[in-house]
Short mmCIF file of C-alpha atoms and ligand atoms in Angstrom, two decimals:
data_model
loop_
_atom_site.label_atom_id
_atom_site.label_comp_id
_atom_site.label_asym_id
_atom_site.label_seq_id
_atom_site.Cartn_x
_atom_site.Cartn_y
_atom_site.Cartn_z
CA UNK I 7 0.09 0.01 -0.18
CA UNK I 8 1.85 3.69 -1.09
CA UNK I 9 1.42 7.07 1.38
CA UNK I 10 -1.48 7.68 0.27
CA UNK I 11 -3.16 4.36 -0.33
CA UNK I 12 -3.12 4.30 3.17
CA UNK I 13 -3.85 7.67 3.88
CA UNK I 14 -7.32 7.30 1.98
CA UNK I 15 -7.37 3.28 3.85
CA UNK I 16 -7.30 5.86 7.44
CA UNK I 17 -9.76 8.49 6.35
CA UNK I 18 -12.49 5.24 5.61
CA UNK I 19 -11.62 4.36 8.82
CA UNK I 20 -12.54 7.80 10.34
CA UNK I 21 -9.22 7.51 12.53
CA UNK I 22 -8.41 10.83 12.75
CA UNK I 23 -11.76 12.29 13.88
CA UNK I 24 -11.59 13.54 16.77
CA UNK I 25 -7.74 15.87 16.56
CA UNK I 26 -8.82 19.09 17.53
CA UNK I 27 -11.72 17.63 20.05
CA UNK I 28 -12.18 17.68 24.50
CA UNK I 29 -13.11 14.01 26.16
CA UNK I 30 -16.17 15.90 26.91
CA UNK I 31 -17.94 16.26 23.95
CA UNK I 32 -16.89 12.60 22.88
CA UNK I 33 -18.65 11.50 25.75
CA UNK I 34 -21.32 13.59 24.84
CA UNK I 35 -21.22 11.81 20.89
CA UNK I 36 -21.29 8.90 22.39
CA UNK I 37 -23.84 8.62 25.15
CA UNK I 38 -26.34 9.36 21.89
CA UNK I 39 -24.55 6.12 20.44
CA UNK I 40 -24.50 3.94 23.22
CA UNK I 41 -25.01 3.01 26.61
CA UNK I 42 -24.09 5.28 28.81
CA UNK I 43 -21.80 6.13 26.34
CA UNK I 44 -19.23 2.89 26.80
CA UNK I 45 -18.61 -0.39 26.17
CA UNK I 46 -18.27 -1.67 29.11
CA UNK I 47 -19.76 -0.09 32.61
CA UNK I 48 -16.91 0.91 34.51
CA UNK I 49 -15.35 2.98 31.49
CA UNK I 50 -18.17 5.58 32.56
CA UNK I 51 -16.40 6.97 35.38
CA UNK I 52 -19.78 7.09 37.09
CA UNK I 53 -18.24 5.04 39.74
CA UNK I 54 -15.91 8.29 40.73
CA UNK I 55 -18.34 11.24 39.10
CA UNK I 56 -16.74 13.02 35.91
CA UNK I 57 -16.12 12.45 32.92
CA UNK I 58 -13.96 9.90 31.00
CA UNK I 59 -11.27 10.90 29.79
CA UNK I 60 -11.20 9.23 26.07
CA UNK I 61 -7.43 7.76 25.18
CA UNK I 62 -5.65 7.97 21.79
CA UNK I 63 -3.51 6.00 21.43
CA UNK I 64 -0.98 3.57 24.48
CA UNK I 65 2.65 2.85 24.87
CA UNK I 66 4.57 0.77 27.47
CA UNK I 67 3.27 2.22 31.12
CA UNK I 68 2.17 5.67 29.59
CA UNK I 69 -1.90 6.30 28.36
CA UNK I 70 -1.77 9.31 25.97
CA UNK I 71 -5.51 11.20 26.10
CA UNK I 72 -7.19 12.81 23.06
CA UNK I 73 -6.05 15.99 24.03
CA UNK I 74 -2.47 15.18 23.80
CA UNK I 75 -1.69 14.83 27.57
CA UNK I 76 -0.47 12.00 29.04
CA UNK I 77 -0.33 9.29 32.10
CA UNK I 78 1.27 6.98 33.89
CA UNK I 79 -1.54 4.05 34.22
CA UNK I 80 -2.26 1.64 36.36
CA UNK I 81 -5.42 0.84 34.50
CA UNK I 82 -4.00 -1.36 33.08
CA UNK I 83 -6.71 -2.21 30.24
CA UNK I 84 -7.69 -3.75 33.86
CA UNK I 85 -5.02 -6.71 33.94
CA UNK I 86 -4.19 -7.75 30.19
CA UNK I 87 -1.11 -5.80 29.61
CA UNK I 88 1.63 -6.95 32.29
CA UNK I 89 4.45 -5.97 30.30
CA UNK I 90 3.04 -2.91 30.27
CA UNK I 91 1.31 -1.06 26.48
CA UNK I 92 3.13 -2.26 23.05
CA UNK I 93 5.73 -4.30 24.48
CA UNK I 94 7.84 -3.67 21.74
CA UNK I 95 8.09 -7.68 21.22
CA UNK I 96 4.65 -8.20 21.57
CA UNK I 97 4.57 -5.51 19.06
CA UNK I 98 6.53 -7.03 16.18
CA UNK I 99 4.80 -10.02 16.89
CA UNK I 100 2.19 -8.44 16.22
CA UNK I 101 3.09 -6.99 12.78
CA UNK I 102 4.05 -10.10 11.66
CA UNK I 103 0.57 -11.50 12.75
CA UNK I 104 -0.73 -8.69 10.66
CA UNK I 105 0.49 -10.03 7.43
CA UNK I 106 -0.29 -13.65 7.55
CA UNK I 107 -3.37 -14.14 8.47
CA UNK I 108 -5.91 -12.51 10.73
CA UNK I 109 -8.52 -15.41 11.17
CA UNK I 110 -8.67 -19.04 9.77
CA UNK I 111 -11.78 -20.42 11.52
CA UNK I 112 -9.66 -23.45 10.59
CA UNK I 113 -6.78 -25.55 12.21
CA UNK I 114 -3.91 -23.62 11.99
CA UNK I 115 -0.14 -24.64 14.24
CA UNK I 116 -0.48 -20.90 16.77
CA UNK I 117 -3.21 -22.06 19.14
CA UNK I 118 -0.93 -25.83 19.51
CA UNK I 119 1.95 -23.48 19.88
CA UNK I 120 0.38 -21.76 23.14
CA UNK I 121 -2.01 -25.10 23.91
CA UNK I 122 1.42 -26.78 23.65
CA UNK I 123 3.35 -24.33 26.32
CA UNK I 124 0.85 -24.07 28.44
CA UNK I 125 0.10 -27.63 29.01
CA UNK I 126 3.79 -27.58 29.22
CA UNK I 127 4.39 -25.45 32.30
CA UNK I 128 1.18 -25.68 34.03
CA UNK I 129 0.52 -29.17 35.40
CA UNK I 130 -3.46 -29.66 35.93
CA UNK I 131 -3.92 -27.83 32.52
CA UNK I 132 -4.12 -31.33 30.65
CA UNK I 133 -5.51 -30.21 27.90
CA UNK I 134 -7.01 -26.90 27.11
CA UNK I 135 -9.63 -24.91 25.15
CA UNK I 136 -9.35 -21.68 23.50
CA UNK I 137 -12.73 -18.68 23.84
CA UNK I 138 -12.76 -15.39 23.21
CA UNK I 139 -13.30 -14.38 26.45
CA UNK I 140 -13.00 -14.51 30.73
CA UNK I 141 -17.09 -14.43 30.47
CA UNK I 142 -17.19 -17.15 27.66
CA UNK I 143 -14.31 -19.60 29.99
CA UNK I 144 -16.13 -19.68 32.35
CA UNK I 145 -19.01 -20.45 31.64
CA UNK I 146 -17.92 -23.55 29.18
CA UNK I 147 -15.70 -24.42 32.12
CA UNK I 148 -19.51 -24.57 34.33
CA UNK I 149 -21.00 -26.85 31.23
CA UNK I 150 -18.21 -29.16 31.74
CA UNK I 151 -18.46 -29.83 34.52
CA UNK I 152 -22.32 -30.07 35.43
CA UNK I 153 -22.14 -32.89 31.94
CA UNK I 154 -19.39 -34.99 34.50
CA UNK I 155 -20.51 -34.60 37.18
CA UNK I 156 -24.76 -35.06 36.27
CA UNK I 157 -25.58 -32.54 38.92
CA UNK I 158 -27.11 -29.38 38.31
CA UNK I 159 -25.88 -26.54 40.83
CA UNK I 160 -22.62 -23.66 41.19
CA UNK I 161 -21.76 -22.73 44.36
CA UNK I 162 -19.66 -19.17 44.53
CA UNK I 163 -19.29 -16.74 47.03
CA UNK I 164 -19.92 -12.99 47.57
CA UNK I 165 -17.46 -10.88 45.78
CA UNK I 166 -15.96 -12.96 43.40
CA UNK I 167 -16.79 -11.70 39.24
CA UNK I 168 -17.08 -14.93 37.23
CA UNK I 169 -17.47 -12.63 33.98
CA UNK I 170 -21.71 -11.72 32.95
CA UNK I 171 -23.71 -14.69 32.33
CA UNK I 172 -26.67 -15.34 33.32
CA UNK I 173 -26.32 -18.29 36.48
CA UNK I 174 -23.28 -15.63 37.53
CA UNK I 175 -24.93 -12.66 37.72
CA UNK I 176 -25.92 -13.37 41.45
CA UNK I 177 -25.69 -12.34 44.56
CA UNK I 178 -26.31 -14.15 48.26
CA UNK I 179 -29.95 -14.34 48.49
CA UNK I 180 -31.56 -12.58 51.43
CA UNK I 181 -33.01 -15.94 53.10
CA UNK I 182 -31.38 -19.26 53.87
CA UNK I 183 -27.70 -19.39 53.30
CA UNK I 184 -26.90 -20.27 49.62
CA UNK I 185 -29.38 -19.03 48.71
CA UNK I 186 -28.71 -15.64 45.80
CA UNK I 187 -31.38 -13.22 44.15
CA UNK I 188 -29.70 -12.15 40.53
CA UNK I 189 -27.55 -9.34 40.75
CA UNK I 190 -28.60 -7.62 36.68
CA UNK I 191 -32.05 -7.27 35.50
CA UNK I 192 -33.42 -9.29 32.59
CA UNK I 193 -31.82 -12.86 34.42
CA UNK I 194 -34.78 -15.13 34.78
CA UNK I 195 -35.43 -16.51 38.06
CA UNK I 196 -34.82 -20.06 36.55
CA UNK I 197 -31.26 -18.67 35.11
CA UNK I 198 -30.21 -18.82 38.67
CA UNK I 199 -32.15 -21.15 40.67
CA UNK I 200 -29.15 -23.26 40.66
CA UNK I 201 -26.82 -20.79 41.81
CA UNK I 202 -25.90 -20.98 45.28
CA UNK I 203 -24.42 -18.10 46.80
CA UNK I 204 -22.22 -18.04 50.71
CA UNK I 205 -19.66 -15.28 52.32
CA UNK I 206 -16.01 -15.46 51.83
CA UNK I 207 -13.66 -16.46 54.62
CA UNK I 208 -16.58 -18.54 56.04
CA UNK I 209 -15.46 -22.79 56.92
CA UNK I 210 -18.50 -22.79 58.95
CA UNK I 211 -21.28 -21.71 56.24
CA UNK I 212 -19.62 -24.04 54.02
CA UNK I 213 -19.76 -26.80 55.66
CA UNK I 214 -23.28 -25.89 56.76
CA UNK I 215 -24.05 -25.69 53.00
CA UNK I 216 -22.21 -28.71 51.97
CA UNK I 217 -23.85 -31.47 54.41
CA UNK I 218 -27.86 -30.20 53.04
CA UNK I 219 -25.86 -29.82 49.20
CA UNK I 220 -22.54 -31.17 48.78
CA UNK I 221 -23.74 -34.51 46.59
CA UNK I 222 -26.39 -32.20 44.78
CA UNK I 223 -23.76 -29.29 43.70
CA UNK I 224 -22.00 -30.03 40.53
CA UNK I 225 -19.08 -27.10 40.71
CA UNK I 226 -17.10 -24.80 43.49
CA UNK I 227 -15.67 -21.52 41.75
CA UNK I 228 -13.96 -19.55 43.56
CA UNK I 229 -11.19 -16.09 42.29
CA UNK I 230 -8.89 -18.10 44.37
CA UNK I 231 -7.54 -14.79 44.29
CA UNK I 232 -10.64 -12.14 45.10
CA UNK I 233 -9.07 -8.75 42.21
CA UNK I 234 -13.06 -7.59 41.88
CA UNK I 235 -14.46 -5.98 44.98
CA UNK I 236 -11.45 -4.81 46.05
CA UNK I 237 -8.45 -7.14 46.58
CA UNK I 238 -10.35 -9.77 49.46
CA UNK I 239 -6.79 -12.14 49.92
CA UNK I 240 -8.02 -15.21 51.91
CA UNK I 241 -6.95 -18.10 54.15
CA UNK I 242 -4.65 -21.01 52.76
CA UNK I 243 -6.89 -22.55 54.99
CA UNK I 244 -10.62 -21.13 53.56
CA UNK I 245 -9.39 -22.32 50.15
CA UNK I 246 -8.25 -25.38 51.13
CA UNK I 247 -11.48 -26.24 52.99
CA UNK I 248 -13.10 -25.49 50.28
CA UNK I 249 -10.85 -28.08 48.39
CA UNK I 250 -10.98 -30.92 51.04
CA UNK I 251 -15.23 -30.59 51.26
CA UNK I 252 -15.52 -30.49 47.59
CA UNK I 253 -13.58 -33.77 47.11
CA UNK I 254 -15.35 -35.69 50.65
CA UNK I 255 -19.06 -34.72 47.93
CA UNK I 256 -17.59 -35.57 44.24
CA UNK I 257 -17.99 -32.20 43.51
CA UNK I 258 -14.75 -30.00 41.06
CA UNK I 259 -13.37 -27.51 42.07
CA UNK I 260 -12.81 -24.70 39.55
CA UNK I 261 -10.75 -21.90 39.83
CA UNK I 262 -11.52 -18.94 38.25
CA UNK I 263 -7.63 -17.51 37.79
CA UNK I 264 -9.25 -15.05 34.38
CA UNK I 265 -6.86 -12.35 36.94
CA UNK I 266 -5.15 -14.13 39.03
CA UNK I 267 -3.41 -16.76 36.52
CA UNK I 268 -0.01 -16.07 35.24
CA UNK I 269 -0.02 -12.13 37.49
CA UNK I 270 0.59 -14.07 40.20
CA UNK I 271 2.86 -15.85 38.70
CA UNK I 272 3.16 -18.44 35.58
CA UNK I 273 1.43 -21.18 37.88
CA UNK I 274 -0.74 -18.20 39.49
CA UNK I 275 -2.58 -18.85 42.49
CA UNK I 276 -3.20 -22.64 42.16
CA UNK I 277 0.33 -22.92 41.72
CA UNK I 278 1.05 -20.14 45.11
CA UNK I 279 -1.63 -22.68 46.83
CA UNK I 280 -0.19 -25.61 45.61
CA UNK I 281 -3.98 -26.56 45.05
CA UNK I 282 -4.86 -28.12 41.69
CA UNK I 283 -8.28 -27.50 40.79
CA UNK I 284 -10.00 -30.16 38.28
CA UNK I 285 -11.08 -26.88 35.69
CA UNK I 286 -9.43 -23.35 36.39
CA UNK I 287 -10.18 -21.23 33.49
CA UNK I 288 -8.14 -17.65 32.54
CA UNK I 289 -8.59 -14.89 30.12
CA UNK I 290 -7.27 -11.43 30.63
CA UNK I 291 -2.51 -12.17 29.92
CA UNK I 292 -3.39 -15.76 27.80
CA UNK I 293 -4.70 -12.67 24.86
CA UNK I 294 -1.33 -10.34 25.92
CA UNK I 295 -3.95 -7.25 25.43
CA UNK I 296 -5.84 -9.38 22.73
CA UNK I 297 -9.66 -11.16 23.16
CA UNK I 298 -8.62 -13.98 24.44
CA UNK I 299 -10.02 -16.60 27.41
CA UNK I 300 -9.53 -21.06 28.02
CA UNK I 301 -9.96 -23.13 30.40
CA UNK I 302 -8.19 -25.96 31.08
CA UNK I 303 -8.15 -29.41 33.20
CA UNK I 304 -8.03 -32.68 34.11
CA UNK I 305 -8.03 -34.19 29.87
CA UNK I 306 -10.43 -36.26 31.24
CA UNK I 307 -13.24 -32.92 31.41
CA UNK I 308 -11.63 -31.09 28.61
CA UNK I 309 -12.82 -34.44 26.54
CA UNK I 310 -16.35 -33.88 27.21
CA UNK I 311 -16.00 -31.19 24.65
CA UNK I 312 -16.97 -31.00 21.00
CA UNK I 313 -15.92 -32.91 18.98
CA UNK I 314 -14.44 -35.25 21.25
CA UNK I 315 -17.58 -35.31 23.79
CA UNK I 316 -21.36 -34.30 24.32
CA UNK I 317 -20.34 -31.02 25.53
CA UNK I 318 -21.10 -28.62 22.49
CA UNK I 319 -18.70 -24.86 22.80
CA UNK I 320 -17.71 -23.06 20.01
CA UNK I 321 -16.49 -19.81 18.24
CA UNK I 322 -16.47 -18.84 15.02
CA UNK I 323 -12.67 -16.25 16.17
CA UNK I 324 -11.70 -18.77 18.81
CA UNK I 325 -7.53 -18.90 18.05
CA UNK I 326 -7.36 -15.82 16.23
CA UNK I 327 -3.97 -16.16 15.50
CA UNK I 328 -3.26 -12.62 17.26
CA UNK I 329 -4.99 -13.70 20.44
CA UNK I 330 -2.75 -16.96 20.65
CA UNK I 331 0.25 -15.10 18.46
CA UNK I 332 0.62 -12.18 21.12
CA UNK I 333 -0.55 -14.47 24.20
CA UNK I 334 2.42 -16.82 23.31
CA UNK I 335 5.09 -14.03 22.98
CA UNK I 336 3.39 -12.44 26.28
CA UNK I 337 4.10 -15.44 28.92
CA UNK I 338 7.58 -16.32 26.71
CA UNK I 339 8.65 -13.06 27.44
CA UNK I 340 6.56 -13.09 31.19
CA UNK I 341 8.51 -16.47 32.17
CA UNK I 342 12.18 -14.92 30.59
CA UNK I 343 12.70 -11.97 32.45
CA UNK I 344 12.16 -13.42 35.67
CA UNK I 345 8.74 -10.19 36.20
CA UNK I 346 7.30 -11.62 39.07
CA UNK I 347 9.84 -10.59 41.58
CA UNK I 348 10.62 -7.90 40.52
CA UNK I 349 6.87 -6.85 40.18
CA UNK I 350 5.70 -7.92 43.66
CA UNK I 351 8.52 -5.35 45.15
CA UNK I 352 7.77 -2.15 42.83
CA UNK I 353 4.05 -3.08 43.91
CA UNK I 354 5.19 -2.44 47.46
CA UNK I 355 7.38 0.52 47.38
CA UNK I 356 5.00 2.21 44.66
CA UNK I 357 2.13 1.22 47.36
CA UNK I 358 2.81 1.95 50.27
CA UNK I 359 4.51 5.59 49.13
CA UNK I 360 0.75 6.55 48.01
CA UNK I 361 -0.66 5.73 51.59
CA UNK I 362 2.26 7.52 52.84
CA UNK I 363 0.86 10.36 50.45
CA UNK I 364 -2.81 10.21 51.27
CA UNK I 365 -1.70 10.09 54.82
CA UNK I 366 -0.39 13.32 55.15
CA UNK I 367 -4.13 14.24 54.10
CA UNK I 368 -6.18 12.41 55.30
CA UNK I 369 -7.44 12.72 59.35
CA UNK I 370 -8.28 9.12 58.02
CA UNK I 371 -5.61 6.18 57.73
CA UNK I 372 -4.91 5.01 54.29
CA UNK I 373 -3.78 1.69 54.36
CA UNK I 374 -2.60 -0.71 51.22
CA UNK I 375 -3.63 -3.89 50.13
CA UNK I 376 -1.04 -6.25 47.82
CA UNK I 377 -0.40 -9.31 46.26
CA UNK I 378 1.92 -9.65 43.16
CA UNK I 379 1.66 -6.58 41.29
CA UNK I 380 -2.31 -5.70 42.38
CA UNK I 381 -2.41 -3.15 44.76
CA UNK I 382 -5.55 -1.87 46.16
CA UNK I 383 -5.90 1.03 48.69
CA UNK I 384 -8.68 1.37 51.05
CA UNK I 385 -8.24 2.92 55.26
CA UNK I 386 -6.96 0.63 57.20
CA UNK I 387 -9.21 -1.52 59.07
CA UNK I 388 -8.40 -3.27 62.38
CA UNK I 389 -8.15 -6.45 60.71
CA UNK I 390 -8.12 -7.68 56.93
CA UNK I 391 -11.01 -7.19 54.93
CA UNK I 392 -12.17 -10.59 53.13
CA UNK I 393 -15.69 -10.68 52.67
CA UNK I 394 -17.82 -6.92 51.01
CA UNK I 395 -19.32 -6.49 53.97
CA UNK I 396 -16.24 -5.51 55.97
CA UNK I 397 -14.41 -3.34 52.84
CA UNK I 398 -14.69 0.13 55.26
CA UNK I 399 -18.20 2.70 54.87
CA UNK I 400 -17.43 6.15 51.97
CA UNK I 401 -14.66 4.06 50.61
CA UNK I 402 -16.37 5.00 47.30
CA UNK I 403 -16.47 8.70 47.75
CA UNK I 404 -13.48 9.01 49.73
CA UNK I 405 -11.29 7.11 47.15
CA UNK I 406 -13.26 8.69 43.65
CA UNK I 407 -11.16 12.25 45.45
CA UNK I 408 -8.46 10.21 45.14
CA UNK I 409 -8.65 9.16 42.50
CA UNK I 410 -9.76 13.11 40.93
CA UNK I 411 -6.54 14.56 42.04
CA UNK I 412 -4.53 11.74 40.72
CA UNK I 413 -6.03 11.78 36.96
CA UNK I 414 -5.06 16.00 36.82
CA UNK I 415 -1.55 15.70 37.83
CA UNK I 416 -0.94 12.98 34.97
CA UNK I 417 -1.91 9.23 37.24
CA UNK I 418 -5.08 7.30 35.94
CA UNK I 419 -5.64 4.63 38.09
CA UNK I 420 -9.16 1.89 37.03
CA UNK I 421 -12.59 4.61 37.28
CA UNK I 422 -13.44 3.17 40.47
CA UNK I 423 -12.90 2.07 44.20
CA UNK I 424 -13.79 -1.50 44.29
CA UNK I 425 -10.97 -2.14 40.86
CA UNK I 426 -8.10 -2.84 41.57
CA UNK I 427 -3.90 -1.75 40.43
CA UNK I 428 -1.94 -3.75 38.25
CA UNK I 429 1.93 -3.03 37.50
CA UNK I 430 3.55 -4.42 34.12
CA UNK I 431 6.80 -5.23 33.31
CA UNK I 432 6.86 -1.16 32.25
CA UNK I 433 6.53 0.13 35.44
CA UNK I 434 10.70 0.82 35.85
CA UNK I 435 11.40 1.97 39.31
CA UNK I 436 11.36 5.23 38.31
CA UNK I 437 8.47 4.75 37.08
CA UNK I 438 7.29 4.22 40.71
CA UNK I 439 9.86 7.02 41.80
CA UNK I 440 7.66 9.71 39.22
CA UNK I 441 4.40 8.41 40.28
CA UNK I 442 5.77 8.51 44.03
CA UNK I 443 6.99 12.58 43.14
CA UNK I 444 3.86 13.27 41.05
CA UNK I 445 0.99 12.02 44.28
CA UNK I 446 3.29 14.56 46.98
CA UNK I 447 2.99 17.60 44.87
CA UNK I 448 -0.04 17.12 43.50
CA UNK I 449 -2.25 16.44 47.27
CA UNK I 450 0.52 18.94 48.79
CA UNK I 451 -1.60 20.95 46.64
CA UNK I 452 -5.00 20.23 47.99
C1 PLP X 713 -11.56 -13.57 37.36
C2 PLP X 713 -12.60 -12.86 36.39
N1 PLP X 713 -13.86 -14.46 35.81
C3 PLP X 713 -13.86 -13.23 34.58
C4 PLP X 713 -13.91 -12.55 34.07
C5 PLP X 713 -14.79 -12.03 32.82
O1 PLP X 713 -13.50 -11.82 31.77
P1 PLP X 713 -14.71 -11.07 30.35
O2 PLP X 713 -13.93 -9.44 31.46
O3 PLP X 713 -13.21 -10.88 29.98
O4 PLP X 713 -15.65 -12.00 30.30
C6 PLP X 713 -13.43 -11.27 34.98
C7 PLP X 713 -13.08 -9.96 34.15
O5 PLP X 713 -12.52 -8.84 34.67
C8 PLP X 713 -12.41 -11.65 35.97
O6 PLP X 713 -11.89 -10.37 36.55
#
């Protein structure tokens, strides 16, 4: 394609229409054509107030908005970008892929290479099936669990998010322990009738429920590092109890590692806990920033999936070469560079530094909860927060204030106090130091 053709193509795609516009203008336009002006709710800034920033480009640890302002990014697309935006090595792979094929809808070697890499690295992932999102991965894994056990019920925990499939958009009901109620309009009572919900961190409730329902529960699903309602780090004993009761009752253990997989280490939380789940779901990092999800587990379970077995699950774009190749390159680099230890240290330095600065300005002390390269800032509590009910009152409002002070000064946190922050390999020691110095000045000026 020559220069003129390329410009024409760009014009046709309307790619520069936003030049000279403000985020406010684009948001007003966007609200006319998309619900709430966005394509995923948290992006609307509803939780923190104000107008969402429209970003035009990103590189490394930096986002650039449509007006040219730069931000250090600690949201990182909610987790996939463990190497940062457009890591040069991954970018090369993506460019190369553009010249290979965009989608086959047929057998190809690229998904094979990623599948082999994963099954070699992760002992409990004997077989894998690629899908296009975390939602799809979880929904499909639970279908397999039901088919394998011949049971209908699923147990989940309040405060864990597993995507937006009907049966999982539930919260604890107000009646008997284990009862659920829908967490979204448009979900039939029928769809959630077989979803049981328990609080996190409560072995007694777990024990009681398994005594009555154990033999009806196909699978228990948990984020082994719950990171969708703040960061609710669980006691290992609680997770071990889940596994013990599940094994006793013939219930399958499904670890949802869509966030924690390849984030807390190459083997995720399963590896850190030393627990081999029956089924595990991945997403985010596994696609290197492209839409990929995956469910994996014991051979005999995955062999229930079509075409080798009776569980139907399919996808037009599943195994897209962009996601497969970017995902593999990302995982290989994360392993080669041993990113995990370094990122964990940097995350501690950043979040402890931020807390120290916040505490100079607030009569209510802050605290940083961190795990690997994830962090969550909230008011200090007397004991660890492991359940949603114990999140300090006023957290949402307190976070919103901090969010806007940081945003105005070029630090982009996820736009909700219930989302966690992430660091990437592109967040160097210098990036962290720069962030702290920006935060210091910003807080002094308010
Ligand atoms: C633990 C977990 N499971 C499932 C999902 C759903 O993934 P997706 O948004 O790719 O559908 C998410 C998304 O944040 C998640 O964090």
